[in-house]
Coordinates of C-alpha atoms and ligand atoms in Angstrom, one line a residue:
M1 CA 66.7 92.6 60.8
D2 CA 66.9 96.3 61.8
P3 CA 70.1 97.7 60.6
K4 CA 70.5 99.0 64.5
E5 CA 70.7 95.1 65.7
L6 CA 73.2 94.2 62.8
P7 CA 76.4 93.2 64.1
S8 CA 78.8 96.5 64.0
I9 CA 80.7 95.1 61.3
L10 CA 77.8 94.7 59.0
R11 CA 76.8 98.4 60.0
E12 CA 77.3 101.7 58.2
D13 CA 77.3 104.1 61.2
K14 CA 80.6 104.7 61.7
I15 CA 81.5 106.1 58.0
S16 CA 83.0 110.1 57.7
E17 CA 81.6 112.2 55.0
E18 CA 84.6 112.0 53.5
T19 CA 84.6 107.9 53.4
K20 CA 81.2 108.4 52.2
K21 CA 82.5 110.4 49.3
L22 CA 85.3 108.0 48.6
I23 CA 82.7 105.1 48.4
S24 CA 80.8 106.9 45.7
S25 CA 83.7 106.7 43.4
L26 CA 84.5 102.8 44.1
L27 CA 82.6 99.7 42.7
S28 CA 80.0 98.5 45.2
H29 CA 78.2 95.5 45.6
T30 CA 75.2 94.5 47.4
D31 CA 75.0 90.9 48.6
S32 CA 72.5 88.5 48.9
Q33 CA 71.9 89.0 53.0
G34 CA 71.5 93.1 51.7
Q35 CA 74.6 94.4 52.7
K36 CA 76.8 96.7 50.9
L37 CA 80.2 96.3 50.2
C38 CA 82.8 98.5 48.3
Q39 CA 86.3 97.5 46.2
Y40 CA 89.1 99.5 47.9
Q41 CA 92.7 98.5 46.7
G42 CA 91.5 95.3 45.4
C43 CA 89.8 94.1 48.5
W44 CA 86.1 94.1 49.2
Y45 CA 84.9 96.0 52.3
Y46 CA 81.6 96.2 54.2
Y47 CA 81.6 100.1 55.0
N48 CA 82.3 100.0 58.5
T49 CA 85.2 97.6 58.1
L50 CA 86.6 100.4 55.2
Q51 CA 86.3 103.4 57.6
G52 CA 88.8 101.0 60.1
V53 CA 91.2 100.1 57.1
L54 CA 91.2 103.9 56.4
N55 CA 91.9 104.9 59.6
F56 CA 94.7 102.3 60.2
Q57 CA 96.3 103.4 57.1
R58 CA 96.4 106.9 58.2
G59 CA 97.4 106.5 61.8
F60 CA 98.7 102.9 62.6
K61 CA 102.7 103.2 63.6
P62 CA 104.3 100.0 63.8
Q63 CA 106.7 99.5 66.6
D64 CA 109.5 97.0 65.7
T65 CA 108.4 94.4 68.0
D66 CA 104.7 94.3 66.8
I67 CA 103.4 91.3 65.8
I68 CA 100.0 90.6 63.5
L69 CA 98.0 87.8 63.4
A70 CA 96.6 87.9 59.9
S71 CA 93.9 85.5 58.4
Y72 CA 90.7 85.6 56.2
P73 CA 87.7 85.5 58.5
K74 CA 86.7 81.6 59.6
S75 CA 90.4 80.2 58.8
G76 CA 91.2 79.3 62.2
T77 CA 92.1 83.1 63.6
T78 CA 90.8 81.9 67.0
W79 CA 92.9 79.2 67.4
L80 CA 95.9 81.0 66.1
K81 CA 95.6 84.2 68.8
A82 CA 94.7 81.5 71.4
L83 CA 98.5 79.8 70.6
T84 CA 100.1 82.8 70.2
V85 CA 99.0 84.3 73.8
A86 CA 99.9 80.8 75.5
L87 CA 103.1 80.9 73.7
L88 CA 103.8 84.5 74.7
E89 CA 102.2 83.9 78.4
R90 CA 104.4 81.3 79.2
S91 CA 107.7 83.6 78.9
K92 CA 106.0 85.8 81.8
N93 CA 107.3 84.4 85.3
H94 CA 104.1 85.3 86.8
S95 CA 102.1 83.4 84.5
S96 CA 102.4 79.4 84.0
L97 CA 99.8 77.6 82.2
S98 CA 98.3 76.1 85.0
D99 CA 98.0 79.9 86.4
D100 CA 94.7 80.7 87.3
E101 CA 95.3 84.2 85.8
H102 CA 95.8 83.1 82.6
P103 CA 94.1 85.7 80.4
L104 CA 92.6 82.9 78.0
L105 CA 90.4 82.2 81.2
Y106 CA 89.2 85.4 81.4
D107 CA 88.4 86.7 77.8
N108 CA 88.0 85.6 74.4
P109 CA 91.0 85.4 72.3
H110 CA 89.4 88.2 70.1
G111 CA 89.1 90.2 73.4
I112 CA 93.1 89.7 74.1
V113 CA 94.0 90.1 70.3
P114 CA 92.2 92.9 68.9
C115 CA 91.7 93.6 65.4
L116 CA 93.4 96.6 64.1
E117 CA 90.8 97.7 61.5
M118 CA 87.3 96.4 63.2
D119 CA 88.6 97.1 67.0
L120 CA 90.9 99.6 67.2
Y121 CA 90.7 101.8 63.9
H122 CA 87.1 101.6 63.4
E123 CA 86.3 105.1 64.9
S124 CA 89.5 106.9 64.9
S125 CA 93.0 107.0 63.2
S126 CA 94.7 107.8 66.9
P127 CA 92.9 105.3 69.0
N128 CA 94.8 104.9 72.8
L129 CA 97.2 101.9 72.6
S130 CA 98.7 102.2 75.8
K131 CA 97.1 99.2 77.4
F132 CA 99.4 97.0 75.2
S133 CA 102.6 96.2 76.5
A134 CA 105.3 99.0 75.4
H135 CA 107.6 96.2 74.3
R136 CA 105.5 93.6 72.5
R137 CA 102.1 94.4 71.3
L138 CA 99.8 91.8 69.9
F139 CA 97.2 92.7 66.8
S140 CA 95.3 90.6 64.4
T141 CA 93.9 91.7 61.2
H142 CA 91.7 90.3 58.0
M143 CA 93.4 92.9 55.8
P144 CA 95.2 91.3 52.9
L145 CA 98.8 92.5 53.0
Q146 CA 98.5 95.1 50.3
A147 CA 96.2 97.2 52.3
M148 CA 99.1 97.0 55.0
H149 CA 102.1 97.5 52.7
E150 CA 102.8 101.5 52.7
T151 CA 102.2 101.2 56.6
L152 CA 104.3 98.5 57.6
K153 CA 107.1 98.8 54.6
H154 CA 110.2 99.9 56.7
S155 CA 108.8 97.7 59.6
P156 CA 110.4 94.4 61.4
C157 CA 107.5 93.7 62.7
K158 CA 106.2 90.0 62.5
I159 CA 103.4 88.6 60.6
V160 CA 101.8 85.3 60.9
Y161 CA 98.7 84.4 58.6
V162 CA 96.9 81.1 59.0
C163 CA 95.1 79.8 55.5
R164 CA 92.7 77.3 55.6
N165 CA 91.1 75.3 52.6
V166 CA 88.4 77.5 51.2
K167 CA 85.4 74.9 50.8
D168 CA 85.5 74.6 54.8
T169 CA 86.1 78.2 55.1
L170 CA 83.1 79.0 53.2
V171 CA 80.7 76.3 55.2
S172 CA 82.5 77.9 58.3
W173 CA 81.6 81.3 57.4
W174 CA 78.0 80.4 56.2
F175 CA 77.3 79.0 60.1
F176 CA 79.2 82.1 61.5
L177 CA 76.9 84.8 59.1
C178 CA 73.5 82.8 59.6
S179 CA 74.4 82.8 63.5
I180 CA 75.0 86.4 63.8
L181 CA 72.2 87.5 61.4
K182 CA 70.4 85.0 63.6
I183 CA 68.7 83.4 60.2
E184 CA 68.3 79.9 59.4
Q185 CA 70.6 78.1 58.0
S186 CA 69.5 77.5 54.8
R187 CA 70.6 76.1 51.7
G188 CA 69.7 79.4 49.5
V189 CA 72.0 81.6 51.6
L190 CA 75.0 78.8 51.2
E191 CA 74.4 78.7 47.4
S192 CA 74.6 82.5 47.2
L193 CA 77.6 82.4 49.5
H194 CA 79.5 80.1 47.3
E195 CA 78.6 82.0 44.1
S196 CA 80.4 85.2 45.9
F197 CA 83.4 83.5 46.9
C198 CA 83.6 82.0 43.5
K199 CA 83.0 86.0 41.8
G200 CA 85.6 87.2 44.3
I201 CA 83.0 89.4 45.3
I202 CA 82.6 88.9 49.4
Y203 CA 84.1 90.6 52.5
Y204 CA 88.0 90.8 52.4
G205 CA 88.0 88.8 49.0
P206 CA 89.0 87.4 46.3
F207 CA 89.8 84.9 48.8
W208 CA 93.0 84.0 46.5
E209 CA 94.0 87.4 46.5
H210 CA 94.2 87.2 49.8
L211 CA 96.1 84.1 50.5
L212 CA 98.4 85.1 47.8
S213 CA 99.5 88.4 48.9
Y214 CA 100.6 86.5 52.4
W215 CA 101.9 83.6 50.5
R216 CA 104.1 85.5 48.4
A217 CA 105.4 87.3 51.3
S218 CA 105.7 84.4 53.5
L219 CA 108.7 83.0 50.3
E220 CA 110.2 86.7 49.8
D221 CA 110.9 87.3 53.9
P222 CA 110.4 84.1 55.7
E223 CA 112.2 86.1 59.0
H224 CA 109.1 88.5 59.0
V225 CA 106.1 86.5 57.1
L226 CA 105.1 82.7 58.5
F227 CA 102.3 81.2 56.4
M228 CA 100.5 78.6 58.2
R229 CA 97.9 76.1 57.1
Y230 CA 94.8 74.9 59.2
E231 CA 94.8 71.9 58.3
E232 CA 98.7 71.0 59.0
M233 CA 98.2 72.5 62.3
K234 CA 95.4 69.9 62.9
A235 CA 97.4 66.9 61.5
E236 CA 100.7 67.8 63.4
P237 CA 99.9 70.4 65.8
R238 CA 103.3 69.8 67.9
D239 CA 105.6 70.6 64.9
Q240 CA 103.4 73.3 63.9
I241 CA 103.3 75.2 67.2
K242 CA 107.0 74.6 67.7
R243 CA 107.4 76.7 64.3
L244 CA 105.2 79.2 65.2
A245 CA 107.3 79.9 68.9
D246 CA 110.7 79.8 66.8
F247 CA 109.5 82.1 64.6
L248 CA 107.8 84.3 67.3
G249 CA 111.6 84.2 69.0
C250 CA 110.5 82.1 72.0
P251 CA 111.3 78.2 71.1
F252 CA 110.3 75.6 73.4
T253 CA 113.2 74.8 75.6
K254 CA 114.6 71.2 76.0
Q255 CA 113.4 71.3 79.6
E256 CA 109.8 72.7 78.4
E257 CA 109.6 69.9 75.5
D258 CA 110.5 67.1 78.4
S259 CA 108.2 68.4 80.6
G260 CA 105.4 68.3 78.5
V261 CA 104.6 72.1 77.9
V262 CA 104.2 71.6 74.3
D263 CA 101.4 69.7 75.2
E264 CA 100.0 71.9 77.6
V265 CA 99.6 75.0 75.3
L266 CA 97.8 72.6 72.9
D267 CA 95.3 71.6 75.3
L268 CA 94.6 74.7 77.0
C269 CA 94.1 76.0 73.2
S270 CA 91.9 73.6 71.9
L271 CA 88.8 73.7 70.7
R272 CA 87.3 71.5 73.3
N273 CA 88.9 73.0 76.2
L274 CA 88.4 76.7 74.8
S275 CA 84.6 76.3 74.0
S276 CA 83.9 74.9 77.8
L277 CA 85.3 78.1 79.1
E278 CA 82.4 79.8 81.0
V279 CA 84.0 83.5 79.1
N280 CA 83.5 81.4 75.7
K281 CA 80.2 79.9 76.6
T282 CA 78.5 83.2 77.9
G283 CA 80.3 86.3 76.7
S284 CA 79.8 88.5 73.7
R285 CA 82.0 91.2 71.4
N286 CA 81.0 93.9 69.1
D287 CA 77.1 92.2 69.2
V288 CA 78.6 88.3 68.5
D289 CA 78.5 85.5 71.2
H290 CA 81.7 84.1 71.9
K291 CA 80.2 80.6 71.4
F292 CA 79.9 81.2 67.7
Y293 CA 83.9 81.2 67.0
F294 CA 83.8 77.7 68.3
R295 CA 81.8 74.9 66.0
K296 CA 83.5 71.6 64.7
G297 CA 86.9 72.5 63.7
E298 CA 87.2 69.7 61.4
V299 CA 89.2 69.4 58.3
G300 CA 86.9 68.5 55.4
D301 CA 83.7 69.2 57.0
S302 CA 82.4 71.0 53.8
K303 CA 81.8 67.5 52.2
N304 CA 78.7 67.2 54.0
Y305 CA 76.8 70.4 53.0
L306 CA 78.7 71.4 49.3
T307 CA 77.4 69.1 46.5
P308 CA 80.0 68.1 44.2
E309 CA 79.4 70.6 41.6
M310 CA 79.9 73.5 44.1
E311 CA 83.0 71.7 44.9
N312 CA 84.4 71.1 41.7
K313 CA 83.8 74.5 40.5
I314 CA 85.4 75.9 43.9
D315 CA 88.3 73.7 43.0
M316 CA 88.6 74.7 39.2
I317 CA 89.0 78.5 40.4
I318 CA 91.4 78.0 43.0
K319 CA 93.6 75.9 40.7
E320 CA 93.4 78.6 38.2
K321 CA 94.0 81.6 40.6
L322 CA 96.9 79.8 42.4
Q323 CA 98.4 78.1 39.3
G324 CA 102.4 79.0 39.4
S325 CA 102.6 80.0 43.1
G326 CA 103.9 76.9 44.4
L327 CA 100.5 76.9 46.7
I328 CA 98.6 74.1 46.6
F329 CA 95.0 72.7 48.3
Ligands
A3P1 P1 84.2 75.2 61.8 O1 83.4 76.3 61.3 O2 84.6 74.8 60.5 O3 84.1 74.2 63.0 P2 87.9 81.9 62.8 O4 88.8 81.8 64.1 O5 88.9 82.5 62.0 O6 86.7 82.7 62.8 O7 87.6 80.5 62.4 C1 86.2 79.8 63.1 C2 86.7 78.1 62.8 O8 87.6 78.0 63.3 C3 85.4 77.2 63.0 O9 85.7 76.2 62.2 C4 85.8 77.1 64.6 O10 85.1 75.8 64.7 C5 87.2 76.9 64.2 N1 87.9 76.9 65.5 C6 87.8 77.6 66.4 N2 88.6 77.5 67.6 C7 89.2 76.4 67.5 C8 90.5 75.7 67.9 N3 90.7 75.9 69.4 N4 90.8 75.0 67.2 C9 90.6 74.4 66.0 N5 89.7 74.7 65.3 C10 89.0 76.0 65.9

């Protein structure tokens, strides 16, 4: 693929001279698709993303009421964004869930909740954030927590992390990557991604470091860091959305529960509903079609693609890396 046609996350056209110099001093790796990664503060980034991370670290000024939705890519970010938007919107008098003006009807969740390093700070360390509500700003990130530590260390802002079983995440990433690169979903690509996941040399990886950074913070500071699991959200959506609402400080009232608002939020944000909206069927952002964010959304789908050997290898690595953390898959 012509580098100019690559989606912006995979390009190298936003990096400054200073960042080029930094990159030359970092560990680097070219993945099986020919994309260059480098390791910064323990995490692997494509070059444009690294620039966004550096700009964020230089320029982001947290506000006390900020909410940051964090995840490893392909772990349920789109769903978490939609749910959070729907929860917060319901408190606005002018916008009920059945309102024709509901933001989820007009934009993809990634357009409503922009990513700090990829959408906001990708070009500058002082982007214009004036379009965000002064009293509550909603952002997302795929950075591991250590990348935000210095910037957020005195801030009481809230962080919600969604994690997903690594095997389903890997298969989801395989489908997504092939879609955005417009290449065939071949076994060869899956096998090389599997190897990269296992080695930890993968975009935003190692996966286990990512998980653990948020997991530990959620245990140490549960008032500010909420750890959610995709599988639990699928198995017990009502309990999990109530947990999220409580954490965000916008719990469901008894009246809302009695009148079915919990189910209304869940229906609005369901994969079936979101993927059927015109904006998600036809729109695109940063050279990525919105429709690529919606596939099956099933727990355990990886069984259909990974061999037992591939599964075993991941299971063993995850078990070893998470040992003693209390986090179990
Ligand atoms: P699959 O590829 O397994 O289907 P992310 O949002 O982090 O990019 O993750 C994408 C995964 O979440 C995809 O998984 C996608 O189908 C699933 N997904 C997207 N929207 C969802 C929703 N509203 N409910 C449940 N899963 C959703």
